[in-house]
Tab-separated table of N, CA and C in Angstrom:
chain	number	residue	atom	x	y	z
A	29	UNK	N	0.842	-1.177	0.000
A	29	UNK	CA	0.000	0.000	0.000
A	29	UNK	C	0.886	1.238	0.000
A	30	UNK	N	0.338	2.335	-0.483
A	30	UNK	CA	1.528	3.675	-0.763
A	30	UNK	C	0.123	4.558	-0.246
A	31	UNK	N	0.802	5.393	0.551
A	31	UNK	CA	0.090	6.439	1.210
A	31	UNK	C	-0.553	7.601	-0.058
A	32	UNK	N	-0.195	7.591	-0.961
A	32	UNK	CA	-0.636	8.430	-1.975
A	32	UNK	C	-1.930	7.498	-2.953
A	33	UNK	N	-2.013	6.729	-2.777
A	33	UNK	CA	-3.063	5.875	-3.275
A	33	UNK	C	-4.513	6.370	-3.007
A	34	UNK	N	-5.083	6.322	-3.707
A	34	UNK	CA	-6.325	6.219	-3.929
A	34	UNK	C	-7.363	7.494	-3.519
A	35	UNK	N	-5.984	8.366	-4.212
A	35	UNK	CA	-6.593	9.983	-3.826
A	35	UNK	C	-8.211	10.280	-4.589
A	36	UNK	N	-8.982	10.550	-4.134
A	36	UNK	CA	-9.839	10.777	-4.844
A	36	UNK	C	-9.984	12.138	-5.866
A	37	UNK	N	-10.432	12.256	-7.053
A	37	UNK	CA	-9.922	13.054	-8.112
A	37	UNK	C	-11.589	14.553	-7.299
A	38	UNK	N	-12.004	14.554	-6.668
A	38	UNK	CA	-13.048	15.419	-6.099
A	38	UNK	C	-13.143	15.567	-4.729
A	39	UNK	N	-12.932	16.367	-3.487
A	39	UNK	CA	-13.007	16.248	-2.670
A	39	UNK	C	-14.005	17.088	-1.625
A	40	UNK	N	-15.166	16.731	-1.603
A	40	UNK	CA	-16.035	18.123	-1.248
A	40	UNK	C	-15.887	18.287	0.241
A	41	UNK	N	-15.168	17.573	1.186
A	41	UNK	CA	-14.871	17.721	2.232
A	41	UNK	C	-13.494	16.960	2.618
A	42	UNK	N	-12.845	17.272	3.709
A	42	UNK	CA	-11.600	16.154	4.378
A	42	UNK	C	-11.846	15.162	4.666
A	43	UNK	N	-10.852	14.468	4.124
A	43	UNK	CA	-11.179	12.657	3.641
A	43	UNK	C	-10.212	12.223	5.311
A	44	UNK	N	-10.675	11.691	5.802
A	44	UNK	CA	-9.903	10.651	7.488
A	44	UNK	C	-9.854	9.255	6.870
A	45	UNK	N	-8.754	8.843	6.956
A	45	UNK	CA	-8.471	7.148	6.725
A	45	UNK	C	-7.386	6.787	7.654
A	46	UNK	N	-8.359	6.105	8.516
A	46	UNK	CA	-7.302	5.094	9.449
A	46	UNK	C	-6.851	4.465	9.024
A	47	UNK	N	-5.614	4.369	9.188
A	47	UNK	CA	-4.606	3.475	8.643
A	47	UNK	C	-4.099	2.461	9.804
A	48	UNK	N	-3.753	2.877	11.193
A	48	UNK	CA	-3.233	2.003	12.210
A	48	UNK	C	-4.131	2.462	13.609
A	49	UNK	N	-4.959	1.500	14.214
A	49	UNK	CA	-5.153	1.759	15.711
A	49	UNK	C	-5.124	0.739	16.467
A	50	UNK	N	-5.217	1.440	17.760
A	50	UNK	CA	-4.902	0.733	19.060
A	50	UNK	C	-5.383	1.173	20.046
A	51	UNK	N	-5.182	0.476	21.855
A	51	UNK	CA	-5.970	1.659	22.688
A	51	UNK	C	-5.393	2.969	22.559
A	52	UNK	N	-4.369	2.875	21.971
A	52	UNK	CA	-3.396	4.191	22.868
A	52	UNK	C	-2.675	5.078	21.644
A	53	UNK	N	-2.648	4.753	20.283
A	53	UNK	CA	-2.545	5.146	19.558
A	53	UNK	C	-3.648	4.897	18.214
A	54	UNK	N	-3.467	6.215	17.238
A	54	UNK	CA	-4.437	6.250	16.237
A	54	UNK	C	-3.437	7.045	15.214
A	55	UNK	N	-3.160	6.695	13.907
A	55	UNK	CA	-2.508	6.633	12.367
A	55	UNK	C	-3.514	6.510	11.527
A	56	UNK	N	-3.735	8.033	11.120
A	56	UNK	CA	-4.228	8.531	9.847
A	56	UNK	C	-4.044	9.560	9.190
A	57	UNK	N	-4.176	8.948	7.584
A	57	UNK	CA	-4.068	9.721	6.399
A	57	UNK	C	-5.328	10.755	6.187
A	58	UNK	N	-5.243	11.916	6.314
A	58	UNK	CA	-5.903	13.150	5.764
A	58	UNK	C	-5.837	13.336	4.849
A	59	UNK	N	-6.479	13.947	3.799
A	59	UNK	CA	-6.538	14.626	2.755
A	59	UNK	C	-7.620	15.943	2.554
A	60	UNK	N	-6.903	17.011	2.477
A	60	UNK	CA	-7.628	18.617	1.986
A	60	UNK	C	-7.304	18.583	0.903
A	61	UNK	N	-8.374	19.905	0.473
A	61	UNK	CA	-8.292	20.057	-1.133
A	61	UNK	C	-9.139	21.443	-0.457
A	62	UNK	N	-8.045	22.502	-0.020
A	62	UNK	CA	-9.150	23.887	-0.083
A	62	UNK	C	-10.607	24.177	0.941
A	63	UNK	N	-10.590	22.715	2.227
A	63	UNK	CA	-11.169	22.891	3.543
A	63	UNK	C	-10.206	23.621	3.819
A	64	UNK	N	-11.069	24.427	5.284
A	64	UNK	CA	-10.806	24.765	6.380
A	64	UNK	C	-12.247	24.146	7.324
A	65	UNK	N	-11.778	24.584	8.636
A	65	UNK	CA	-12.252	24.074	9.745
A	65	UNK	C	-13.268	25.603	9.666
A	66	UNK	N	-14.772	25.258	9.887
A	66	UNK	CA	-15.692	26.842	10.345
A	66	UNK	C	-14.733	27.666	12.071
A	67	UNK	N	-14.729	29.254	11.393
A	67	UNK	CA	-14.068	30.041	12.372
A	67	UNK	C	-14.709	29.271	13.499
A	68	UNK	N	-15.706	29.108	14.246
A	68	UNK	CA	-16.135	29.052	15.602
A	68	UNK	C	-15.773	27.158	16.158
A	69	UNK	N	-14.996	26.792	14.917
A	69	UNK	CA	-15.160	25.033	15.038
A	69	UNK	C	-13.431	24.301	15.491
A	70	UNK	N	-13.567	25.018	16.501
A	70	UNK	CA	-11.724	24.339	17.288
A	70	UNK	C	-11.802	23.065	17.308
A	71	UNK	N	-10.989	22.488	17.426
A	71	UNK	CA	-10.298	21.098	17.689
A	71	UNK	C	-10.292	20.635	19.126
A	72	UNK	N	-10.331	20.632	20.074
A	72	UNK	CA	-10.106	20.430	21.693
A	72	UNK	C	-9.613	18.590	21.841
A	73	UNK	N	-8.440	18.408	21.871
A	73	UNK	CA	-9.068	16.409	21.858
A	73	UNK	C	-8.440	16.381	22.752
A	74	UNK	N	-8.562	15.172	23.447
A	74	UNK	CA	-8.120	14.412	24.426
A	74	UNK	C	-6.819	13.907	24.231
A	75	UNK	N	-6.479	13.625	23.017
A	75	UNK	CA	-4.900	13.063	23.084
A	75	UNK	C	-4.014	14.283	22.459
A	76	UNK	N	-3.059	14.084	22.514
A	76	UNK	CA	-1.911	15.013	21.669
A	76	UNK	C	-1.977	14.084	20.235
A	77	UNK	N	-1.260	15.180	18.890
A	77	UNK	CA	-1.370	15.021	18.114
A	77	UNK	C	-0.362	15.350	17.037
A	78	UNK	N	0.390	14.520	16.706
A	78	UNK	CA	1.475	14.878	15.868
A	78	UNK	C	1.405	14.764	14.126
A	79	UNK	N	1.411	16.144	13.749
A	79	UNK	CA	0.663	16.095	12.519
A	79	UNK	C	1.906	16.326	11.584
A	80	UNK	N	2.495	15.780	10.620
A	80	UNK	CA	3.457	16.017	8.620
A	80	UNK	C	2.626	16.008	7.819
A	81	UNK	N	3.112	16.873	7.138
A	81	UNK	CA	2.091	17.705	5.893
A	81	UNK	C	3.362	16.844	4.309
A	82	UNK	N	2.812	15.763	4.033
A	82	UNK	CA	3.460	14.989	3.553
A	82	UNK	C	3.603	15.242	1.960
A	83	UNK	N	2.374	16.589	1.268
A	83	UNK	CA	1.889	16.948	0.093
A	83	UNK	C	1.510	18.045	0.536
A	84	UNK	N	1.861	19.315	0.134
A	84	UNK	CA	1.036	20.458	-0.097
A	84	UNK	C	1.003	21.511	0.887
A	85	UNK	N	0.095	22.445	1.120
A	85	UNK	CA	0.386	23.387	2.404
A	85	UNK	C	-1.214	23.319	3.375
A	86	UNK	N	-0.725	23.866	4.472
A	86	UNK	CA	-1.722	24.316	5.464
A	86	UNK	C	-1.204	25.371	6.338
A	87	UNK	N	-2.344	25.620	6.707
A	87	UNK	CA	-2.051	26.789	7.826
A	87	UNK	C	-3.141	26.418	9.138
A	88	UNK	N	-2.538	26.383	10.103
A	88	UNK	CA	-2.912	25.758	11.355
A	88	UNK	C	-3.242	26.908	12.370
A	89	UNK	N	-4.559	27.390	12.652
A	89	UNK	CA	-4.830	28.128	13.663
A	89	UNK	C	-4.515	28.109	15.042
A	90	UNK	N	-4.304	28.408	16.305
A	90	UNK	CA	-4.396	28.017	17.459
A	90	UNK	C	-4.948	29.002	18.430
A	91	UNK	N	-5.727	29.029	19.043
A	91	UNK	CA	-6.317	29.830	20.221
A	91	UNK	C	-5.659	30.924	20.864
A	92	UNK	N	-5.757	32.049	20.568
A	92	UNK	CA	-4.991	32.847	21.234
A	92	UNK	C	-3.164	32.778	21.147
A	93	UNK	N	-2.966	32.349	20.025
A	93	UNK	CA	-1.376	32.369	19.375
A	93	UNK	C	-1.329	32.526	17.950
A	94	UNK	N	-0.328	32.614	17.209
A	94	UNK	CA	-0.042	33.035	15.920
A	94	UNK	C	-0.415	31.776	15.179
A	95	UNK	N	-0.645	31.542	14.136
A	95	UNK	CA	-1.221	30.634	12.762
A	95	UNK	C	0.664	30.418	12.525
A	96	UNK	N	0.136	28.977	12.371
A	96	UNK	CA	1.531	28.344	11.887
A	96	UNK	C	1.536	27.688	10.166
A	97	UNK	N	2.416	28.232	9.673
A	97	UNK	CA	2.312	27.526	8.318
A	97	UNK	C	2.684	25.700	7.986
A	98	UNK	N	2.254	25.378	7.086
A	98	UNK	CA	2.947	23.878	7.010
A	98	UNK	C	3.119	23.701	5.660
A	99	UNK	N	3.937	23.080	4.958
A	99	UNK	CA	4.653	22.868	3.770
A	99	UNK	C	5.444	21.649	3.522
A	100	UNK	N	5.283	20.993	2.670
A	100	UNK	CA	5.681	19.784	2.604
A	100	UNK	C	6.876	19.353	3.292
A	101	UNK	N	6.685	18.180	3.804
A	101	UNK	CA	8.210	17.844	5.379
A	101	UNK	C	8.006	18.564	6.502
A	102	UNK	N	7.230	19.594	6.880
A	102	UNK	CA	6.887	20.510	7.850
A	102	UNK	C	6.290	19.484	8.511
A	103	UNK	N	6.492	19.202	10.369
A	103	UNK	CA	5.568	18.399	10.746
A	103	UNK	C	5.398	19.896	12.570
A	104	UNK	N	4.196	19.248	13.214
A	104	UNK	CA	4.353	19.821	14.195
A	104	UNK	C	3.369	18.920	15.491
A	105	UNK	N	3.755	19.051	16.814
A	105	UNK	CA	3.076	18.375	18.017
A	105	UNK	C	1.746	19.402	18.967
A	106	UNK	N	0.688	18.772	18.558
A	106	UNK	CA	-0.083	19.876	18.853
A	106	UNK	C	-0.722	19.031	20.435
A	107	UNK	N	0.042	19.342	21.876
A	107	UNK	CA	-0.365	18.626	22.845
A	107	UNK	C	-1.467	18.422	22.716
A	108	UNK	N	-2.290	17.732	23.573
A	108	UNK	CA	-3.945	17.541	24.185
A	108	UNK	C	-4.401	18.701	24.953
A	109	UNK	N	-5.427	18.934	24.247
A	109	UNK	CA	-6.639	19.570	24.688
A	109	UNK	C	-6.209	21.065	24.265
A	110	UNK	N	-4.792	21.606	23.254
A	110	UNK	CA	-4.464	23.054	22.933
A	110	UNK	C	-5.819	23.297	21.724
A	111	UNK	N	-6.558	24.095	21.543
A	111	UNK	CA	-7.772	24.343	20.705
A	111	UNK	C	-6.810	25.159	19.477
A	112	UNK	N	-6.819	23.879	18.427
A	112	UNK	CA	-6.342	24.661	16.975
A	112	UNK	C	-7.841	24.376	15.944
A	113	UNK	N	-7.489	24.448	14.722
A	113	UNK	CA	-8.103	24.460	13.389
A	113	UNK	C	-7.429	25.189	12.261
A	114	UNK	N	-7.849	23.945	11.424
A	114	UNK	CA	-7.365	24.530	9.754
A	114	UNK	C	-7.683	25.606	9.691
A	115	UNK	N	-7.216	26.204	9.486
A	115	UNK	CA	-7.515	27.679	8.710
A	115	UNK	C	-7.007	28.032	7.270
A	116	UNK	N	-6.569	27.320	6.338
A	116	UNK	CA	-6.674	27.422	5.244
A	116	UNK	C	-5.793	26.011	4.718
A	117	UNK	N	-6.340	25.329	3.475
A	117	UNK	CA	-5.036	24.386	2.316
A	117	UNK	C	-5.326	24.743	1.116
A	118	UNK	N	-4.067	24.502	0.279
A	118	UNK	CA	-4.392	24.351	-0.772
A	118	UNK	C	-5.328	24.161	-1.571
A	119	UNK	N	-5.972	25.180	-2.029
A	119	UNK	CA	-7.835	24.882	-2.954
A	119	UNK	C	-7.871	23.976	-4.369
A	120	UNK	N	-6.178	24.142	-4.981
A	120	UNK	CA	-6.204	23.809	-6.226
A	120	UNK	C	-5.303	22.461	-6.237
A	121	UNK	N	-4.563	21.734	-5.266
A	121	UNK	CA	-4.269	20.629	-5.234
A	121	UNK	C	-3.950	20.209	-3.735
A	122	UNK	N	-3.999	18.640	-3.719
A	122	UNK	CA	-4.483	18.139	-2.469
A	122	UNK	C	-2.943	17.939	-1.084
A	123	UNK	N	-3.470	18.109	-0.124
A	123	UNK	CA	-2.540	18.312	0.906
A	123	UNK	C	-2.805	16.938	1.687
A	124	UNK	N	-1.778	16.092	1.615
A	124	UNK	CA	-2.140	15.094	2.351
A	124	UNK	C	-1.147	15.242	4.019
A	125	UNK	N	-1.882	14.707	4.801
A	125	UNK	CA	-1.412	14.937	6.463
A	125	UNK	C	-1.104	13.384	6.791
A	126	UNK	N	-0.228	12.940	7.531
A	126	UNK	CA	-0.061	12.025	7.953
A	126	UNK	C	-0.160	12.535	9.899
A	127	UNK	N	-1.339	11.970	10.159
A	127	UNK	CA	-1.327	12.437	11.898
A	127	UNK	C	-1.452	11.047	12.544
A	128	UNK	N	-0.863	11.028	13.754
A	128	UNK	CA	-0.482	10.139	14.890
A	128	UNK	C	-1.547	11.304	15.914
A	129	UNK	N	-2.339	10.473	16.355
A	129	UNK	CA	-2.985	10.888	17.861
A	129	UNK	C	-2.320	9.697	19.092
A	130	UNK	N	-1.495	10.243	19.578
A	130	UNK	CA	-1.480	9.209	21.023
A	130	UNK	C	-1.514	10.072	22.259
């Protein structure tokens, strides 16, 4: 299997594909195409979350701190329970994320 597989050629929302779980860990492939997260719609989770932007760009909101960019090989650790959201990808080609929640 190749992580670039089976991109879909239309994406009217962010595609989640588990790829690996467990109790304590969770491995999945994202894919944007020009989502963002709605302004009022944070993230809050329970685990920490280590997100590589493996294709393409994003820009990562966070609560009361500066918007972080991401660009292909860019990865970043977003602890548990810090309130981020997409705030912008690529509209015209697809950004794939490889995230680890543990």
């Amino acid at each position: 299997m190749n992580i670039f597989d089976a991109i879909p050629a239309e994406l009217p929302e962010e595609q989640f594909d588990k790829l690996v779980a467990s109790e304590n860990i969770k491995i999945e492939r994202i894919i944007s195409k020009g989502q963002s997260s709605p302004p009022s719609g944070w993230y809050d989770q329970e685990q920490s979350e280590w997100v590589l932007v493996l294709k393409g760009e994003a820009v990562l909101a966070f609560d009361g701190e500066p918007s972080v960019t991401l660009k292909k090989g860019d990865y970043i650790d977003i602890p548990a329970h810090k309130k981020h959201r997409v705030e912008w990808t690529l509209p015209d080609t697809e950004t794939v994320w490889l995230a680890v929640h543990y």
